[in-house]
CSV table of C-alpha atoms and ligand atoms in Angstrom, one decimal:
chain,number,residue,atom,x,y,z
R,408,MET,CA,36.4,22.8,-16.8
R,409,GLN,CA,36.1,21.8,-13.2
R,410,GLN,CA,34.2,18.5,-12.6
R,411,VAL,CA,31.8,17.9,-9.8
R,412,ASN,CA,30.7,14.4,-9.1
R,413,LEU,CA,27.2,13.5,-8.0
R,414,GLY,CA,25.8,10.5,-6.1
R,415,MET,CA,22.1,9.9,-5.7
R,416,ILE,CA,20.2,7.8,-3.2
R,417,GLY,CA,16.8,6.9,-4.7
R,418,GLY,CA,16.2,5.9,-8.2
R,419,GLY,CA,12.4,5.7,-8.4
R,420,THR,CA,10.1,8.3,-9.9
R,421,VAL,CA,11.9,11.5,-8.8
R,422,GLY,CA,15.4,10.0,-9.0
R,423,SER,CA,14.9,8.8,-12.5
R,424,GLY,CA,13.4,12.2,-13.3
R,425,VAL,CA,16.6,13.9,-12.0
R,426,PHE,CA,18.8,11.5,-14.1
R,427,HIS,CA,16.7,12.1,-17.2
R,428,ALA,CA,16.8,15.9,-16.8
R,429,TRP,CA,20.5,15.8,-16.3
R,430,GLU,CA,20.9,13.7,-19.4
R,431,LYS,CA,18.8,16.2,-21.3
R,432,ASN,CA,20.2,19.5,-20.0
R,433,GLY,CA,23.4,18.6,-18.1
R,434,GLY,CA,25.5,20.0,-21.0
R,435,LEU,CA,23.6,23.3,-20.9
R,436,MET,CA,24.0,23.5,-17.1
R,437,ALA,CA,27.8,22.9,-17.5
R,438,ALA,CA,28.0,25.8,-20.0
R,439,ARG,CA,26.0,28.1,-17.7
R,440,LEU,CA,27.9,27.2,-14.5
R,441,GLY,CA,31.3,26.5,-15.8
R,442,VAL,CA,31.3,23.2,-14.0
R,443,GLN,CA,30.9,19.8,-15.4
R,444,LEU,CA,28.3,17.7,-13.5
R,445,VAL,CA,29.0,14.0,-13.6
R,446,PHE,CA,26.9,11.2,-12.0
R,447,ARG,CA,29.0,8.5,-10.4
R,448,LYS,CA,26.6,6.3,-8.5
R,449,ILE,CA,22.9,6.0,-7.9
R,450,ALA,CA,21.6,3.8,-5.1
R,451,VAL,CA,18.3,2.1,-6.0
R,452,LYS,CA,15.9,-0.2,-4.2
R,453,SER,CA,16.3,-2.7,-7.0
R,454,PHE,CA,17.9,-2.5,-10.5
R,455,ASP,CA,14.6,-3.4,-12.1
R,456,GLU,CA,12.1,-1.4,-10.1
R,457,PRO,CA,9.6,0.3,-12.4
R,458,ARG,CA,10.7,3.8,-13.1
R,459,PRO,CA,9.4,6.4,-15.7
R,460,TYR,CA,12.9,7.0,-17.2
R,461,PRO,CA,15.8,4.6,-17.5
R,462,ILE,CA,18.9,5.0,-15.3
R,463,ALA,CA,22.3,3.8,-16.7
R,464,ARG,CA,22.8,0.3,-15.3
R,465,ASN,CA,26.5,0.8,-14.7
R,466,LEU,CA,25.8,3.6,-12.3
R,467,MET,CA,23.3,1.7,-10.1
R,468,THR,CA,24.0,0.0,-6.8
R,469,THR,CA,21.7,-1.3,-4.1
R,470,ASP,CA,24.0,-0.1,-1.3
R,471,TRP,CA,23.5,3.5,-0.3
R,472,GLN,CA,26.7,3.5,1.7
R,473,GLU,CA,28.6,3.1,-1.5
R,474,VAL,CA,27.3,6.6,-2.5
R,475,VAL,CA,28.0,8.2,0.8
R,476,ASN,CA,31.4,6.7,1.3
R,477,ASP,CA,32.7,7.2,-2.3
R,478,PRO,CA,35.5,9.8,-1.8
R,479,GLU,CA,35.1,10.9,-5.4
R,480,ILE,CA,31.5,12.0,-4.9
R,481,HIS,CA,31.1,15.6,-3.9
R,482,ILE,CA,27.3,16.1,-3.7
R,483,VAL,CA,24.8,13.5,-2.5
R,484,ILE,CA,21.2,13.8,-3.6
R,485,GLU,CA,18.8,12.2,-1.1
R,486,LEU,CA,15.4,11.2,-2.6
R,487,VAL,CA,14.4,8.4,-0.3
R,488,GLY,CA,11.8,10.3,1.8
R,489,GLY,CA,10.5,9.7,5.3
R,490,THR,CA,12.2,10.5,8.6
R,491,GLY,CA,13.9,7.1,9.3
R,492,ILE,CA,16.8,5.8,7.2
R,493,ALA,CA,16.8,9.1,5.2
R,494,LYS,CA,18.1,10.9,8.3
R,495,THR,CA,20.9,8.4,8.7
R,496,MET,CA,21.8,8.9,5.1
R,497,VAL,CA,21.8,12.7,5.2
R,498,LEU,CA,23.8,12.8,8.4
R,499,ALA,CA,26.3,10.2,7.1
R,500,ALA,CA,26.9,12.3,3.9
R,501,LEU,CA,27.2,15.5,5.8
R,502,ALA,CA,29.7,13.9,8.3
R,503,GLN,CA,31.8,13.0,5.2
R,504,GLY,CA,31.8,16.7,4.3
R,505,LYS,CA,29.6,16.2,1.3
R,506,THR,CA,26.9,18.7,0.4
R,507,VAL,CA,23.5,17.2,0.5
R,508,VAL,CA,20.5,18.0,-1.7
R,509,THR,CA,17.2,16.8,-0.5
R,510,ALA,CA,13.5,16.9,-1.4
R,511,ASN,CA,12.5,15.6,1.9
R,512,LYS,CA,10.1,18.0,3.6
R,513,ALA,CA,9.1,15.5,6.4
R,514,LEU,CA,12.7,15.1,7.4
R,515,LEU,CA,13.5,18.8,7.4
R,516,SER,CA,10.3,19.6,9.3
R,517,THR,CA,11.0,17.0,12.0
R,518,HIS,CA,14.8,17.3,12.3
R,519,GLY,CA,15.7,20.6,10.6
R,520,PRO,CA,17.8,22.2,13.4
R,521,GLU,CA,19.8,19.0,13.9
R,522,LEU,CA,20.5,18.6,10.2
R,523,PHE,CA,21.5,22.3,9.8
R,524,ALA,CA,23.8,22.0,12.8
R,525,ALA,CA,25.4,18.9,11.3
R,526,ALA,CA,25.9,20.7,8.0
R,527,ALA,CA,27.4,23.7,9.8
R,528,LYS,CA,29.7,21.5,11.8
R,529,SER,CA,31.0,19.7,8.7
R,530,GLY,CA,31.4,22.9,6.6
R,531,ALA,CA,29.1,21.4,4.0
R,532,ASN,CA,25.7,22.7,2.9
R,533,LEU,CA,22.2,21.3,2.9
R,534,TYR,CA,20.0,22.3,0.0
R,535,TYR,CA,16.2,21.7,-0.1
R,536,GLU,CA,14.5,23.6,-2.9
R,537,ALA,CA,12.5,20.6,-3.9
R,538,SER,CA,11.0,20.1,-0.5
R,539,VAL,CA,8.4,22.8,-0.9
R,540,CYS,CA,6.2,23.3,-3.9
R,541,GLY,CA,8.2,21.0,-6.2
R,542,GLY,CA,9.4,23.0,-9.2
R,543,ILE,CA,8.5,26.4,-7.9
R,544,PRO,CA,11.7,28.2,-6.7
R,545,ILE,CA,10.1,29.4,-3.5
R,546,ILE,CA,13.0,28.6,-1.1
R,547,LYS,CA,15.5,30.4,-3.2
R,548,SER,CA,13.2,33.3,-3.6
R,549,LEU,CA,12.6,33.7,0.1
R,550,ARG,CA,16.2,33.2,1.0
R,551,GLU,CA,17.8,35.2,-1.7
R,552,GLY,CA,15.4,37.1,-3.9
R,553,PHE,CA,13.6,38.6,-0.9
R,554,VAL,CA,16.5,38.8,1.5
R,555,ALA,CA,15.7,42.5,2.0
R,556,ASN,CA,12.1,41.9,3.1
R,557,GLN,CA,10.2,41.0,6.2
R,558,PHE,CA,7.2,38.8,5.5
R,559,PRO,CA,3.9,40.1,6.9
R,560,ALA,CA,2.1,37.1,5.2
R,561,ILE,CA,2.6,34.0,3.1
R,562,TYR,CA,-0.3,32.0,1.9
R,563,GLY,CA,0.4,28.7,0.1
R,564,ILE,CA,-1.6,26.1,-1.8
R,565,VAL,CA,1.2,23.7,-1.1
R,566,ASN,CA,-0.5,20.3,-1.4
R,567,GLY,CA,-1.4,19.3,-4.9
R,568,THR,CA,-3.5,16.3,-3.9
R,569,CYS,CA,-5.8,18.4,-1.7
R,570,ASN,CA,-6.0,21.0,-4.3
R,571,TYR,CA,-7.0,18.4,-7.0
R,572,ILE,CA,-9.7,17.0,-4.7
R,573,LEU,CA,-11.1,20.4,-3.8
R,574,SER,CA,-11.0,21.7,-7.4
R,575,ARG,CA,-13.0,18.6,-8.6
R,576,MET,CA,-15.5,18.8,-5.7
R,577,LYS,CA,-16.2,22.4,-6.8
R,578,ALA,CA,-16.2,21.8,-10.5
R,579,GLU,CA,-18.3,18.7,-10.5
R,580,GLY,CA,-20.4,19.0,-7.3
R,581,ALA,CA,-18.7,15.8,-6.2
R,582,GLU,CA,-18.3,14.5,-2.6
R,583,PHE,CA,-14.9,14.2,-1.0
R,584,ALA,CA,-14.8,10.4,-0.8
R,585,ASP,CA,-15.5,9.9,-4.5
R,586,VAL,CA,-12.9,12.3,-5.7
R,587,LEU,CA,-10.3,10.9,-3.2
R,588,ALA,CA,-10.9,7.4,-4.7
R,589,ASP,CA,-10.2,8.8,-8.2
R,590,ALA,CA,-7.1,10.7,-7.0
R,591,GLN,CA,-5.8,7.4,-5.6
R,592,LYS,CA,-6.5,5.6,-8.9
R,593,LEU,CA,-4.6,8.4,-10.8
R,594,GLY,CA,-1.7,8.1,-8.4
R,595,TYR,CA,-2.0,11.6,-7.0
R,596,ALA,CA,-2.9,10.6,-3.5
R,597,GLU,CA,-0.9,8.0,-1.7
R,598,THR,CA,-2.5,4.9,-0.1
R,599,PRO,CA,-3.1,5.6,2.8
R,600,PRO,CA,-3.6,9.2,1.8
R,601,ASP,CA,-3.4,10.6,5.4
R,602,LEU,CA,-0.2,12.7,5.0
R,603,ASP,CA,-1.8,14.7,2.2
R,604,ILE,CA,-5.5,15.0,3.1
R,605,ASP,CA,-5.0,15.4,6.9
R,606,GLY,CA,-2.8,18.4,6.1
R,607,TYR,CA,0.6,17.0,7.4
R,608,ASP,CA,2.4,17.4,4.1
R,609,ALA,CA,1.2,21.0,3.9
R,610,GLN,CA,2.3,21.4,7.6
R,611,HIS,CA,5.8,20.3,6.7
R,612,LYS,CA,6.0,22.8,3.8
R,613,ILE,CA,4.5,25.9,5.5
R,614,GLY,CA,6.7,25.2,8.5
R,615,ILE,CA,9.8,25.3,6.3
R,616,LEU,CA,8.6,28.5,4.6
R,617,ALA,CA,7.7,30.1,7.9
R,618,SER,CA,11.1,29.2,9.4
R,619,LEU,CA,13.0,30.8,6.4
R,620,ALA,CA,10.7,33.9,6.5
R,621,HIS,CA,10.8,34.5,10.2
R,622,GLY,CA,14.3,33.4,11.3
R,623,PHE,CA,13.4,30.9,13.9
R,624,TRP,CA,12.7,27.2,13.4
R,625,ALA,CA,8.9,26.6,13.3
R,626,ASP,CA,8.4,23.5,15.5
R,627,HIS,CA,5.9,21.3,13.6
R,628,HIS,CA,4.2,20.4,16.9
R,629,ALA,CA,3.1,24.1,17.2
R,630,ILE,CA,1.6,24.3,13.7
R,631,HIS,CA,-2.2,24.1,13.9
R,632,THR,CA,-3.1,21.6,11.2
R,633,GLU,CA,-6.5,20.6,9.8
R,634,GLY,CA,-7.1,18.6,6.6
R,635,ILE,CA,-9.9,18.4,4.1
R,636,ARG,CA,-11.7,15.2,5.1
R,637,GLU,CA,-14.7,17.1,6.6
R,638,ILE,CA,-15.2,19.4,3.6
R,639,SER,CA,-18.5,18.5,2.0
R,640,LYS,CA,-20.2,19.2,-1.3
R,641,VAL,CA,-22.8,21.4,0.4
R,642,ASP,CA,-20.2,23.6,2.0
R,643,MET,CA,-18.5,24.0,-1.4
R,644,GLN,CA,-21.8,24.9,-2.9
R,645,PHE,CA,-22.8,27.4,-0.2
R,646,ALA,CA,-19.3,29.0,-0.4
R,647,GLU,CA,-19.8,29.4,-4.1
R,648,LYS,CA,-23.1,31.1,-3.6
R,649,LEU,CA,-21.5,33.5,-1.2
R,650,GLY,CA,-18.6,34.3,-3.7
R,651,TYR,CA,-15.9,32.1,-2.2
R,652,THR,CA,-13.8,29.0,-3.0
R,653,ILE,CA,-12.5,26.5,-0.5
R,654,LYS,CA,-8.8,25.9,-0.6
R,655,LEU,CA,-6.4,24.2,1.8
R,656,LEU,CA,-4.1,27.1,2.8
R,657,GLY,CA,-0.8,27.0,4.5
R,658,ILE,CA,-0.5,30.3,6.3
R,659,ALA,CA,2.5,32.1,7.9
R,660,LYS,CA,1.4,35.5,9.1
R,661,GLN,CA,3.0,38.1,11.4
R,662,ILE,CA,0.8,38.9,14.3
R,663,SER,CA,1.3,42.2,16.0
R,664,GLY,CA,-0.3,43.6,19.1
R,665,LYS,CA,0.1,42.8,22.8
R,666,LYS,CA,1.3,39.2,22.1
R,667,PRO,CA,3.4,39.4,18.9
R,668,GLY,CA,4.2,36.2,17.1
R,669,VAL,CA,3.7,34.3,13.9
R,670,GLN,CA,0.6,32.4,12.9
R,671,VAL,CA,1.7,29.2,11.3
R,672,SER,CA,-1.2,27.0,10.3
R,673,VAL,CA,-2.8,24.7,7.8
R,674,TYR,CA,-6.6,24.6,7.4
R,675,PRO,CA,-9.3,24.7,4.7
R,676,THR,CA,-10.2,28.3,4.1
R,677,LEU,CA,-12.9,30.2,2.2
R,678,ILE,CA,-11.1,32.6,-0.1
R,679,PRO,CA,-12.9,35.2,-2.3
R,680,ASN,CA,-13.4,34.0,-5.9
R,681,ALA,CA,-11.8,37.2,-7.1
R,682,HIS,CA,-8.5,36.4,-5.3
R,683,VAL,CA,-5.8,35.0,-7.6
R,684,LEU,CA,-5.3,31.9,-5.4
R,685,ALA,CA,-9.0,30.9,-6.1
R,686,SER,CA,-8.0,30.2,-9.7
R,687,VAL,CA,-5.2,27.8,-8.8
R,688,ASN,CA,-6.8,24.5,-9.7
R,689,GLY,CA,-6.0,20.8,-10.0
R,690,VAL,CA,-2.6,19.5,-8.8
R,691,PHE,CA,-1.0,22.9,-9.2
R,692,ASN,CA,0.6,24.7,-6.2
R,693,ALA,CA,0.9,28.4,-5.6
R,694,CYS,CA,2.4,30.7,-3.0
R,695,PHE,CA,1.3,34.3,-2.4
R,696,VAL,CA,4.1,36.1,-0.7
R,697,ARG,CA,3.7,39.5,0.8
R,698,GLY,CA,7.0,41.2,1.5
R,699,ASP,CA,7.1,44.6,3.4
R,700,ILE,CA,9.4,46.0,0.7
R,701,VAL,CA,8.5,44.1,-2.5
R,702,GLY,CA,4.7,44.0,-1.9
R,703,ASP,CA,2.6,41.1,-3.1
R,704,THR,CA,4.1,38.4,-5.3
R,705,LEU,CA,2.7,35.2,-6.7
R,706,PHE,CA,4.4,31.9,-7.5
R,707,TYR,CA,2.6,29.2,-9.5
R,708,GLY,CA,3.6,25.8,-10.8
R,709,ARG,CA,3.7,22.1,-10.4
R,710,GLY,CA,4.3,21.1,-6.8
R,711,ALA,CA,5.1,17.5,-7.4
R,712,GLY,CA,6.0,15.0,-10.1
R,713,LYS,CA,9.2,13.7,-11.6
R,714,ASP,CA,10.1,16.6,-13.9
R,715,ALA,CA,9.1,19.6,-11.8
R,716,THR,CA,10.9,18.1,-8.7
R,717,ALA,CA,13.9,17.3,-10.9
R,718,SER,CA,14.1,20.9,-11.9
R,719,ALA,CA,14.3,22.0,-8.3
R,720,VAL,CA,16.8,19.3,-7.3
R,721,LEU,CA,19.1,20.2,-10.2
R,722,SER,CA,18.9,23.9,-9.2
R,723,ASP,CA,20.2,22.9,-5.8
R,724,VAL,CA,22.9,20.8,-7.4
R,725,ALA,CA,23.9,23.9,-9.4
R,726,ASP,CA,24.2,26.0,-6.3
R,727,ALA,CA,26.2,23.2,-4.6
R,728,ALA,CA,28.5,22.9,-7.6
R,729,LEU,CA,29.1,26.7,-7.5
R,730,ASP,CA,30.0,26.5,-3.8
R,731,LEU,CA,32.7,23.9,-4.8
R,732,LYS,CA,33.9,26.0,-7.7
R,733,ASN,CA,34.4,28.8,-5.2
R,734,GLY,CA,36.7,26.7,-3.1
R,735,GLY,CA,34.0,24.9,-1.1
R,736,LYS,CA,32.8,27.9,0.8
R,737,VAL,CA,29.1,27.8,1.6
R,738,ARG,CA,27.8,31.0,0.0
R,739,VAL,CA,24.3,30.9,1.3
R,740,ALA,CA,23.6,29.2,4.7
R,741,PRO,CA,20.7,26.7,4.5
R,742,PHE,CA,18.8,28.3,7.3
R,743,VAL,CA,19.8,31.3,9.4
R,744,ALA,CA,18.4,31.4,13.0
R,745,CYS,CA,18.5,35.2,13.2
R,746,VAL,CA,15.6,35.8,15.5
R,747,LYS,CA,15.8,35.0,19.2
R,748,GLY,CA,12.6,34.3,21.1
R,749,GLY,CA,10.4,33.9,18.0
R,750,ARG,CA,7.1,32.4,18.8
R,751,ILE,CA,4.3,30.6,16.9
R,752,ALA,CA,1.1,32.1,18.2
R,753,PRO,CA,-1.4,29.5,19.4
R,754,MET,CA,-4.5,29.1,17.3
R,755,ASP,CA,-6.7,30.3,20.1
R,756,GLU,CA,-5.1,33.8,19.9
R,757,ILE,CA,-5.5,34.1,16.1
R,758,VAL,CA,-8.3,36.4,14.9
R,759,SER,CA,-10.2,35.2,11.8
R,760,ARG,CA,-13.5,35.5,10.0
R,761,TYR,CA,-15.6,32.4,9.8
R,762,TYR,CA,-18.2,30.5,7.7
R,763,VAL,CA,-20.5,28.5,10.0
R,764,ARG,CA,-23.1,25.9,8.8
R,765,LEU,CA,-25.6,24.7,11.3
R,766,CYS,CA,-28.3,22.1,10.8
R,767,VAL,CA,-31.2,23.6,12.8
R,768,LEU,CA,-34.9,23.0,13.4
R,769,ASP,CA,-37.0,25.3,11.1
R,770,LYS,CA,-39.1,27.0,13.7
R,771,PRO,CA,-39.4,30.5,15.3
R,772,GLY,CA,-36.8,31.7,17.7
R,773,VAL,CA,-33.9,29.5,16.5
R,774,ILE,CA,-31.8,32.3,15.0
R,775,ALA,CA,-32.4,34.4,18.1
R,776,LYS,CA,-31.0,31.7,20.4
R,777,ILE,CA,-27.9,31.3,18.2
R,778,ALA,CA,-27.4,35.1,17.9
R,779,ALA,CA,-27.7,35.5,21.7
R,780,ILE,CA,-24.7,33.1,22.2
R,781,PHE,CA,-22.6,35.0,19.7
R,782,ALA,CA,-23.6,38.3,21.2
R,783,SER,CA,-22.7,37.3,24.7
R,784,ALA,CA,-19.3,36.2,23.4
R,785,LYS,CA,-18.9,39.6,21.7
R,786,ILE,CA,-18.8,37.9,18.3
R,787,GLY,CA,-20.5,39.8,15.4
R,788,ILE,CA,-22.5,38.1,12.7
R,789,SER,CA,-22.0,39.7,9.2
R,790,SER,CA,-24.6,37.8,7.3
R,791,VAL,CA,-27.2,35.0,7.7
R,792,PHE,CA,-28.4,32.8,4.8
R,793,GLN,CA,-31.1,30.1,5.0
R,794,PRO,CA,-31.9,28.8,1.5
R,795,GLU,CA,-35.6,29.0,0.8
R,796,SER,CA,-36.1,25.8,-1.0
R,797,GLN,CA,-35.2,23.5,1.9
R,798,THR,CA,-37.8,21.0,3.1
R,799,GLY,CA,-38.0,18.8,6.2
R,800,ALA,CA,-37.8,19.5,9.9
R,801,SER,CA,-34.1,20.4,9.9
R,802,VAL,CA,-32.5,23.0,7.5
R,803,ALA,CA,-29.1,24.4,6.8
R,804,LEU,CA,-28.4,27.8,8.3
R,805,ILE,CA,-25.3,29.6,7.1
R,806,LEU,CA,-23.7,32.4,9.1
R,807,MET,CA,-20.8,34.6,8.1
R,808,ILE,CA,-19.0,35.8,11.2
R,809,HIS,CA,-16.9,39.0,11.7
R,810,ASP,CA,-13.3,38.9,13.0
R,811,ALA,CA,-13.1,37.1,16.3
R,812,PRO,CA,-10.4,35.2,18.2
R,813,ASN,CA,-10.4,31.4,17.6
R,814,ALA,CA,-10.8,30.8,21.4
R,815,ALA,CA,-14.0,32.8,21.6
R,816,MET,CA,-15.4,31.2,18.5
R,817,ARG,CA,-14.5,27.7,19.7
R,818,LYS,CA,-16.3,28.3,23.0
R,819,ALA,CA,-19.4,29.9,21.4
R,820,LEU,CA,-19.7,27.0,18.9
R,821,ALA,CA,-19.5,24.5,21.7
R,822,LYS,CA,-22.5,26.2,23.4
R,823,ILE,CA,-24.4,26.4,20.1
R,824,ALA,CA,-23.8,22.7,19.5
R,825,LYS,CA,-25.6,22.0,22.8
R,826,LEU,CA,-28.8,23.9,21.9
R,827,PRO,CA,-31.6,21.3,21.4
R,828,VAL,CA,-32.6,23.2,18.2
R,829,VAL,CA,-29.2,22.5,16.6
R,830,LYS,CA,-29.2,19.0,15.2
R,831,ASN,CA,-25.6,18.2,13.9
R,832,LYS,CA,-22.1,19.2,14.9
R,833,PRO,CA,-21.6,22.8,13.6
R,834,VAL,CA,-19.3,23.1,10.6
R,835,MET,CA,-16.9,26.0,10.9
R,836,ILE,CA,-14.5,27.0,8.1
R,837,ARG,CA,-12.3,30.1,8.5
R,838,VAL,CA,-12.4,32.9,5.9
R,839,GLU,CA,-9.4,34.7,4.6
R,840,ASN,CA,-9.6,38.1,2.8
R,841,PHE,CA,-5.9,38.6,2.4
R,842,GLU,CA,-6.1,42.1,4.0
O,1653,HSE,N1,1.9,14.7,-2.0
O,1653,HSE,C1,2.3,16.0,-2.3
O,1653,HSE,C2,1.2,16.7,-2.9
O,1653,HSE,C3,3.6,16.1,-3.1
O,1653,HSE,O1,0.2,16.2,-3.2
O,1653,HSE,O2,1.4,17.9,-3.2
O,1653,HSE,C4,4.8,15.9,-2.4
O,1653,HSE,O3,4.9,16.8,-1.3
């Protein structure tokens, strides 16, 4: 049987997970693939760093260049993370003609086109299944399973930390800051947790999915991104009363009309309780993919963690090994830029529905003043809700707003915020009905 040698850079949580999964099921993989996979070297920060599974000591080195420069190593697995040294490592391995498997969404999001160009130049491949939604095979599905489709819409719960926080806020009536503190204690959210809760991790992931789906690289600077810091317990509770759940959604949606483009965005969204994504709770991820041929499909699973991520990494290793078995020909290009002039539509152009919570003086004429501003902006109100039991001079007023462009909504809310009867900054959360 042909033997393919593996090198790995990164021997922490995910790296040791990959090694453990290979020890457990490497024989089965060999039988399935007709290729023997053998680890030759694993570069680690330190031999004795804490790791959930042991790594054979004789394989470890603290010098990553030993992995990249070993002529016997065919495939390099990069699990270092970040956009600094990881980029040097990936480019160095590709320059040696080695196929690279990475879980690094930040690196791809920031430098994708440069890395794919380097892979094409060297004739090697760059695989990245583990970069989006951990163990869910979403990259392979978009790239291969759905190759016959266009993608009118992809909606993803792609950040487990945010989903954990929002799920607990809803289930327990808890405030954001309290659940965040717990999430950090449990090791879900990083310290500082900004990359997760400010939406950037989700931005990287939806950008990668949008790029694959729409055939042009989605520049992360153009992805409208909002996190969940400003979601409060009261909004969660009002949303629930109205039949909705709040989720952080990555959205990649085709926009037709006079200015066609693709909406690529990340923001907290009210979604109907009856929609399947509303029941995705805790650290789980899910992707709802609408293909023009296949229709609606749903992917669900663990988006992070040593074992789920290892499963995705080893699926890439298997593909890379099959490339080598087939004479080193890249069978599936990592990313195909097949669309010229593709454009991410600016958020101002996007039409959405909205939930608005205002803190207003409880006196006659207040709703009329607010409604007049919406009317002059040609924005329709679909319902108004002011809970009866409130006491005090200021009360919460909830408005559900019909489809309106984000620019018009932004301007109308700025005017409303200036009304003397409106006491706090208006809260606006977009609503998605998946139509
Ligand atoms: N921190 C991410 C999450 C996992 O919470 O989903 C890695 O992308």
